[in-house]
GROMACS .gro file of C-alpha atoms in nm:
model
  309
    1MET     CA    1  -0.636  -3.312   1.120
    2SER     CA    2  -0.963  -3.165   0.991
    3ASN     CA    3  -1.007  -3.068   0.625
    4LYS     CA    4  -1.037  -2.706   0.735
    5THR     CA    5  -0.695  -2.717   0.903
    6ARG     CA    6  -0.540  -2.904   0.612
    7TYR     CA    7  -0.675  -2.649   0.363
    8THR     CA    8  -0.553  -2.362   0.580
    9GLU     CA    9  -0.201  -2.506   0.602
   10PHE     CA   10  -0.195  -2.569   0.227
   11ILE     CA   11  -0.298  -2.208   0.150
   12LYS     CA   12  -0.032  -2.065   0.380
   13SER     CA   13   0.242  -2.285   0.234
   14GLU     CA   14   0.136  -2.190  -0.121
   15ALA     CA   15   0.144  -1.821  -0.026
   16ALA     CA   16   0.501  -1.865   0.100
   17ARG     CA   17   0.598  -2.052  -0.219
   18LEU     CA   18   0.469  -1.761  -0.428
   19GLY     CA   19   0.692  -1.520  -0.235
   20PHE     CA   20   0.445  -1.361   0.005
   21MET     CA   21   0.606  -1.252   0.329
   22SER     CA   22   0.313  -1.367   0.540
   23CYS     CA   23  -0.045  -1.485   0.520
   24GLY     CA   24  -0.326  -1.445   0.774
   25ILE     CA   25  -0.690  -1.549   0.750
   26SER     CA   26  -1.003  -1.405   0.907
   27LYS     CA   27  -1.374  -1.476   0.890
   28ALA     CA   28  -1.554  -1.265   0.630
   29GLY     CA   29  -1.815  -1.037   0.784
   30PHE     CA   30  -1.905  -0.681   0.879
   31LEU     CA   31  -1.618  -0.472   1.022
   32GLU     CA   32  -1.803  -0.326   1.320
   33GLN     CA   33  -1.514  -0.130   1.471
   34GLU     CA   34  -1.413   0.025   1.138
   35ALA     CA   35  -1.761   0.153   1.045
   36PRO     CA   36  -1.775   0.457   1.281
   37ARG     CA   37  -1.408   0.539   1.214
   38LEU     CA   38  -1.455   0.541   0.838
   39GLU     CA   39  -1.773   0.744   0.867
   40SER     CA   40  -1.617   1.017   1.086
   41TRP     CA   41  -1.304   1.027   0.861
   42LEU     CA   42  -1.522   1.085   0.554
   43ASN     CA   43  -1.744   1.336   0.737
   44ALA     CA   44  -1.433   1.538   0.823
   45ASN     CA   45  -1.343   1.543   0.449
   46MET     CA   46  -1.007   1.382   0.519
   47ASN     CA   47  -1.030   1.209   0.183
   48GLY     CA   48  -0.985   1.543   0.004
   49GLU     CA   49  -1.066   1.503  -0.365
   50MET     CA   50  -1.051   1.123  -0.342
   51ALA     CA   51  -1.426   1.100  -0.399
   52TYR     CA   52  -1.398   0.727  -0.470
   53MET     CA   53  -1.342   0.675  -0.096
   54GLU     CA   54  -1.707   0.773  -0.041
   55ASN     CA   55  -1.836   0.512  -0.287
   56HIS     CA   56  -1.947   0.163  -0.186
   57PHE     CA   57  -1.947   0.245   0.187
   58ASP     CA   58  -2.127  -0.080   0.276
   59LYS     CA   59  -1.903  -0.294   0.055
   60ARG     CA   60  -1.592  -0.145   0.215
   61LEU     CA   61  -1.709  -0.275   0.549
   62ASP     CA   62  -1.852  -0.609   0.445
   63PRO     CA   63  -1.677  -0.840   0.195
   64THR     CA   64  -1.982  -1.066   0.178
   65LEU     CA   65  -2.136  -0.788  -0.036
   66LEU     CA   66  -1.835  -0.805  -0.272
   67VAL     CA   67  -1.805  -1.181  -0.311
   68ASP     CA   68  -2.113  -1.400  -0.304
   69ASP     CA   69  -2.122  -1.648  -0.018
   70SER     CA   70  -1.774  -1.541   0.098
   71LYS     CA   71  -1.651  -1.711   0.414
   72SER     CA   72  -1.283  -1.616   0.448
   73VAL     CA   73  -1.058  -1.317   0.385
   74ILE     CA   74  -0.702  -1.430   0.314
   75SER     CA   75  -0.466  -1.136   0.375
   76LEU     CA   76  -0.118  -1.140   0.225
   77LEU     CA   77   0.190  -0.921   0.263
   78LEU     CA   78   0.452  -0.877  -0.009
   79ASN     CA   79   0.779  -0.706   0.081
   80TYR     CA   80   0.903  -0.420  -0.140
   81TYR     CA   81   1.188  -0.278   0.072
   82PRO     CA   82   1.469  -0.201  -0.177
   83THR     CA   83   1.835  -0.299  -0.155
   84GLU     CA   84   1.945   0.014  -0.337
   85LYS     CA   85   1.849   0.375  -0.279
   86GLN     CA   86   1.814   0.675  -0.509
   87HIS     CA   87   2.101   0.916  -0.574
   88PRO     CA   88   2.144   1.138  -0.263
   89GLU     CA   89   2.104   1.452  -0.476
   90SER     CA   90   1.773   1.349  -0.630
   91TYR     CA   91   1.406   1.430  -0.600
   92LYS     CA   92   1.253   1.141  -0.412
   93ILE     CA   93   0.990   0.887  -0.500
   94SER     CA   94   0.827   0.638  -0.263
   95LYS     CA   95   1.014   0.310  -0.239
   96TYR     CA   96   0.706   0.116  -0.343
   97ALA     CA   97   0.731   0.275  -0.690
   98TYR     CA   98   1.096   0.181  -0.760
   99GLY     CA   99   1.009  -0.128  -0.962
  100GLN     CA  100   0.717  -0.249  -1.171
  101ASP     CA  101   0.361  -0.154  -1.079
  102TYR     CA  102   0.272  -0.372  -0.782
  103HIS     CA  103  -0.092  -0.411  -0.894
  104PHE     CA  104   0.012  -0.636  -1.182
  105VAL     CA  105   0.287  -0.822  -0.995
  106ILE     CA  106   0.056  -0.910  -0.705
  107LYS     CA  107  -0.254  -0.980  -0.918
  108ASP     CA  108  -0.058  -1.250  -1.102
  109LYS     CA  109   0.049  -1.411  -0.775
  110LEU     CA  110  -0.308  -1.398  -0.639
  111LYS     CA  111  -0.445  -1.560  -0.954
  112GLU     CA  112  -0.191  -1.839  -0.919
  113LEU     CA  113  -0.279  -1.882  -0.552
  114LEU     CA  114  -0.651  -1.911  -0.634
  115PHE     CA  115  -0.572  -2.157  -0.914
  116SER     CA  116  -0.366  -2.371  -0.671
  117ILE     CA  117  -0.653  -2.366  -0.418
  118GLN     CA  118  -0.904  -2.474  -0.683
  119ASN     CA  119  -0.664  -2.740  -0.812
  120GLN     CA  120  -0.597  -2.886  -0.469
  121ILE     CA  121  -0.929  -2.836  -0.291
  122GLY     CA  122  -1.188  -2.828  -0.569
  123ASP     CA  123  -1.481  -2.598  -0.637
  124VAL     CA  124  -1.376  -2.278  -0.459
  125SER     CA  125  -1.488  -1.935  -0.582
  126GLY     CA  126  -1.321  -1.609  -0.494
  127ARG     CA  127  -1.184  -1.273  -0.600
  128ALA     CA  128  -0.842  -1.115  -0.575
  129PHE     CA  129  -0.798  -0.757  -0.450
  130VAL     CA  130  -0.495  -0.526  -0.464
  131ASP     CA  131  -0.605  -0.186  -0.324
  132SER     CA  132  -0.809  -0.110  -0.635
  133ALA     CA  133  -1.148  -0.214  -0.494
  134PRO     CA  134  -1.345  -0.110  -0.186
  135VAL     CA  135  -1.163  -0.337   0.060
  136LEU     CA  136  -1.015  -0.206   0.388
  137ASP     CA  137  -0.694  -0.401   0.344
  138LYS     CA  138  -0.514  -0.277   0.657
  139ALA     CA  139  -0.814  -0.357   0.876
  140TRP     CA  140  -0.833  -0.711   0.738
  141ALA     CA  141  -0.459  -0.766   0.771
  142ALA     CA  142  -0.474  -0.653   1.135
  143LYS     CA  143  -0.778  -0.873   1.200
  144SER     CA  144  -0.581  -1.164   1.052
  145GLY     CA  145  -0.294  -1.111   1.295
  146LEU     CA  146  -0.040  -0.988   1.039
  147GLY     CA  147   0.041  -0.674   1.238
  148TRP     CA  148  -0.124  -0.380   1.412
  149ILE     CA  149  -0.232  -0.047   1.266
  150GLY     CA  150   0.017   0.211   1.387
  151LYS     CA  151  -0.015   0.579   1.472
  152ASN     CA  152   0.071   0.664   1.108
  153SER     CA  153  -0.224   0.441   1.002
  154ASN     CA  154   0.011   0.189   0.835
  155LEU     CA  155   0.015  -0.179   0.923
  156LEU     CA  156   0.322  -0.245   1.139
  157THR     CA  157   0.496  -0.570   1.227
  158LYS     CA  158   0.767  -0.626   1.486
  159LYS     CA  159   0.978  -0.843   1.254
  160THR     CA  160   0.974  -0.637   0.935
  161GLY     CA  161   0.825  -0.291   0.993
  162SER     CA  162   0.586  -0.165   0.724
  163PHE     CA  163   0.747  -0.161   0.377
  164TYR     CA  164   0.518  -0.416   0.215
  165PHE     CA  165   0.204  -0.432   0.004
  166ILE     CA  166  -0.121  -0.577   0.137
  167ALA     CA  167  -0.351  -0.785  -0.081
  168GLU     CA  168  -0.653  -1.011  -0.029
  169LEU     CA  169  -0.815  -1.320  -0.167
  170ILE     CA  170  -1.179  -1.343  -0.057
  171ILE     CA  171  -1.315  -1.696  -0.100
  172ASP     CA  172  -1.626  -1.901  -0.025
  173LEU     CA  173  -1.444  -2.161   0.184
  174GLU     CA  174  -1.435  -2.186   0.564
  175LEU     CA  175  -1.086  -2.203   0.709
  176ASP     CA  176  -0.910  -2.180   1.045
  177TYR     CA  177  -0.897  -1.815   1.150
  178ASP     CA  178  -0.612  -1.613   1.301
  179HIS     CA  179  -0.638  -1.356   1.580
  180PRO     CA  180  -0.525  -0.991   1.602
  181VAL     CA  181  -0.194  -0.904   1.766
  182THR     CA  182  -0.139  -0.630   2.024
  183ASP     CA  183  -0.036  -0.271   1.945
  184HIS     CA  184   0.335  -0.203   1.997
  185CYS     CA  185   0.352   0.172   1.922
  186GLY     CA  186   0.363   0.251   2.293
  187SER     CA  187   0.439   0.615   2.373
  188CYS     CA  188   0.636   0.669   2.048
  189THR     CA  189   0.534   0.974   1.843
  190ALA     CA  190   0.815   0.965   1.582
  191CYS     CA  191   0.573   0.963   1.286
  192LEU     CA  192   0.359   1.248   1.422
  193ASP     CA  193   0.667   1.460   1.495
  194ALA     CA  194   0.829   1.399   1.155
  195CYS     CA  195   0.534   1.445   0.916
  196PRO     CA  196   0.630   1.751   0.705
  197THR     CA  197   0.270   1.865   0.650
  198ASN     CA  198   0.122   1.763   0.988
  199ALA     CA  199  -0.106   1.516   0.808
  200ILE     CA  200  -0.110   1.283   1.110
  201VAL     CA  201  -0.356   1.499   1.301
  202SER     CA  202  -0.364   1.270   1.606
  203PRO     CA  203  -0.241   0.918   1.682
  204TYR     CA  204  -0.399   0.673   1.435
  205VAL     CA  205  -0.572   0.950   1.236
  206VAL     CA  206  -0.423   1.068   0.906
  207ASP     CA  207  -0.585   1.355   0.719
  208GLY     CA  208  -0.541   1.223   0.366
  209SER     CA  209  -0.601   1.569   0.219
  210LYS     CA  210  -0.282   1.700   0.388
  211CYS     CA  211  -0.053   1.410   0.295
  212ILE     CA  212   0.235   1.461   0.047
  213SER     CA  213   0.133   1.135  -0.124
  214TYR     CA  214  -0.213   1.283  -0.182
  215PHE     CA  215  -0.074   1.609  -0.322
  216THR     CA  216   0.180   1.443  -0.553
  217ILE     CA  217  -0.038   1.156  -0.679
  218GLU     CA  218  -0.411   1.209  -0.622
  219LEU     CA  219  -0.455   1.586  -0.654
  220LYS     CA  220  -0.513   1.686  -1.014
  221ASP     CA  221  -0.523   2.065  -0.960
  222ASN     CA  222  -0.237   2.301  -0.884
  223LEU     CA  223  -0.045   2.226  -0.567
  224PRO     CA  224  -0.145   2.459  -0.281
  225VAL     CA  225   0.085   2.758  -0.231
  226GLU     CA  226   0.075   2.717   0.148
  227MET     CA  227   0.256   2.383   0.108
  228LYS     CA  228   0.562   2.546  -0.052
  229GLY     CA  229   0.880   2.442   0.126
  230LYS     CA  230   0.716   2.147   0.305
  231PHE     CA  231   0.761   1.862   0.057
  232GLN     CA  232   1.124   1.779   0.147
  233ASP     CA  233   1.203   1.691  -0.219
  234TRP     CA  234   0.928   1.427  -0.250
  235ALA     CA  235   0.815   1.420  -0.615
  236PHE     CA  236   0.595   1.109  -0.596
  237GLY     CA  237   0.454   0.981  -0.270
  238CYS     CA  238   0.626   1.015   0.067
  239ASP     CA  239   0.795   0.767   0.303
  240VAL     CA  240   0.873   0.999   0.594
  241CYS     CA  241   0.636   0.841   0.849
  242GLN     CA  242   0.772   0.498   0.759
  243ASP     CA  243   1.138   0.599   0.745
  244VAL     CA  244   1.127   0.734   1.102
  245CYS     CA  245   0.929   0.440   1.246
  246PRO     CA  246   1.157   0.242   1.483
  247TRP     CA  247   1.006  -0.087   1.366
  248ASN     CA  248   1.145  -0.026   1.016
  249LYS     CA  249   1.495  -0.080   1.153
  250PHE     CA  250   1.400  -0.444   1.096
  251SER     CA  251   1.309  -0.406   0.727
  252LYS     CA  252   1.482  -0.663   0.508
  253PRO     CA  253   1.537  -0.628   0.131
  254HIS     CA  254   1.274  -0.789  -0.091
  255SER     CA  255   1.347  -1.085  -0.318
  256GLU     CA  256   1.109  -0.998  -0.603
  257PRO     CA  257   1.308  -0.922  -0.924
  258LEU     CA  258   1.013  -0.727  -1.070
  259PHE     CA  259   1.048  -0.473  -0.788
  260ASN     CA  260   1.410  -0.396  -0.876
  261PRO     CA  261   1.445  -0.036  -0.997
  262HIS     CA  262   1.527   0.068  -1.352
  263PRO     CA  263   1.906   0.138  -1.348
  264GLU     CA  264   1.850   0.494  -1.473
  265LEU     CA  265   1.623   0.573  -1.178
  266LEU     CA  266   1.903   0.520  -0.925
  267SER     CA  267   2.145   0.752  -1.103
  268MET     CA  268   1.900   1.039  -1.167
  269THR     CA  269   1.993   1.369  -1.002
  270LYS     CA  270   1.767   1.671  -0.952
  271LYS     CA  271   1.894   1.811  -1.283
  272ASP     CA  272   1.791   1.489  -1.461
  273TRP     CA  273   1.444   1.507  -1.309
  274GLU     CA  274   1.409   1.875  -1.404
  275GLU     CA  275   1.506   1.800  -1.766
  276ILE     CA  276   1.308   1.477  -1.802
  277THR     CA  277   1.134   1.436  -2.138
  278GLU     CA  278   0.816   1.244  -2.203
  279ASP     CA  279   1.022   0.982  -2.393
  280THR     CA  280   1.251   0.926  -2.096
  281PHE     CA  281   0.951   0.912  -1.863
  282ARG     CA  282   0.793   0.644  -2.083
  283ALA     CA  283   1.115   0.443  -2.106
  284VAL     CA  284   1.219   0.453  -1.738
  285PHE     CA  285   0.870   0.428  -1.588
  286LYS     CA  286   0.708   0.210  -1.856
  287ASN     CA  287   0.557  -0.040  -1.610
  288SER     CA  288   0.586   0.173  -1.297
  289ALA     CA  289   0.325   0.301  -1.051
  290LEU     CA  290   0.457   0.649  -1.142
  291LYS     CA  291   0.233   0.635  -1.448
  292ARG     CA  292  -0.051   0.708  -1.207
  293THR     CA  293   0.050   1.072  -1.182
  294LYS     CA  294   0.124   1.091  -1.558
  295PHE     CA  295   0.409   1.290  -1.713
  296SER     CA  296   0.217   1.616  -1.664
  297GLY     CA  297   0.166   1.546  -1.293
  298LEU     CA  298   0.529   1.456  -1.239
  299THR     CA  299   0.657   1.770  -1.411
  300ARG     CA  300   0.408   1.979  -1.208
  301ASN     CA  301   0.548   1.825  -0.888
  302ILE     CA  302   0.909   1.882  -0.992
  303SER     CA  303   0.843   2.247  -1.086
  304PHE     CA  304   0.682   2.296  -0.745
  305LEU     CA  305   0.986   2.148  -0.570
  306LYS     CA  306   1.232   2.345  -0.783
  307ASP     CA  307   1.054   2.671  -0.698
  308GLN     CA  308   1.086   2.607  -0.327
  309SER     CA  309   1.454   2.510  -0.322
   0.00000   0.00000   0.00000
C-alpha cells in the first residue's frame, strides 16, 4: 500500500471517529464547470443583498488561491436531522438551527482532524472551512463523490437525503481522489412544485433573492409586502424543498448531542413566539444559529407571519 493510500484511509477513519457521516477527497484546482454558472447567477442578481457572494470570485473557484500549495480538498458531511420536532402549533425554524451553532461544533471537529493528520503524518498545512469563507462547498462535496447537486441546489445522497452540514479541510498533501456520482433526481419536480415563493426558478437554479431563508435571515430591510401569505409559518430559514424531497425519506437522526434542541424550543407555540422577550431569546438561543438574525430580525419575521395569518 502506498503512503498516499495509507494517509487517505487514515483521514477517512479519523473523520468517522469524529462523527462525520462521510468523507470524500478531491484534487484542489480550478472549478471549470462552476465558473460560468456562478457568473450567470451573480449577473442575474440572484444573490439579492448578499453582496459578499460577489467578493473573492477567483478564490471561490480555486482553493489553491485560499491555501498556499494546496493539493487536496477533504469534504465532510455532518448529519443534523433531529429526532424531535417542534410543537405542531408553532412558527417554524430550519432544523439545522435546533441545536448549537454548527459553525463552532464543526470547526472544533475540523481542528481535531487536522491535528490528528499532523500528528500521524507530519508536516501538513491546511485550513478548515465551514461555509463562512469563499468555498463552493456543495461543488466540492459533489466532486468528491459524496452526493449529487439536486434540482433544489442542495447536495443529495441516496442513503441519507440532504439534512447535513458540509465542511472542508484544504491541505497541502496529495491523497487518493474520489469520483463524482450520478444524478438521481430523474423526472421528479417535487421541490420546484412545493417552493412557496417559486425561488427554484428552473431545475438546479435557485434565485436566492426569492428564498424564504434569504428573507428571514439575510435581508435586513422590511420584508416585501408581495410575500405576505407565502411564508407558511417559517420564522427562520425554510426546509420545504428538503422536506418534500423523496430522498429525505432515508434521513436518520443525528448522534451529535450539541445539535439537540433546547427543551423550551420544542414546547414553544405561536403565542410563545409572539410574546418572546429579549431575555428569553438570549437564554433559549444562546449558542444557536438563530443569533444570526438577531432578536430584532426574529421579531420582525414573527410580526410579518402574524399579520398574514
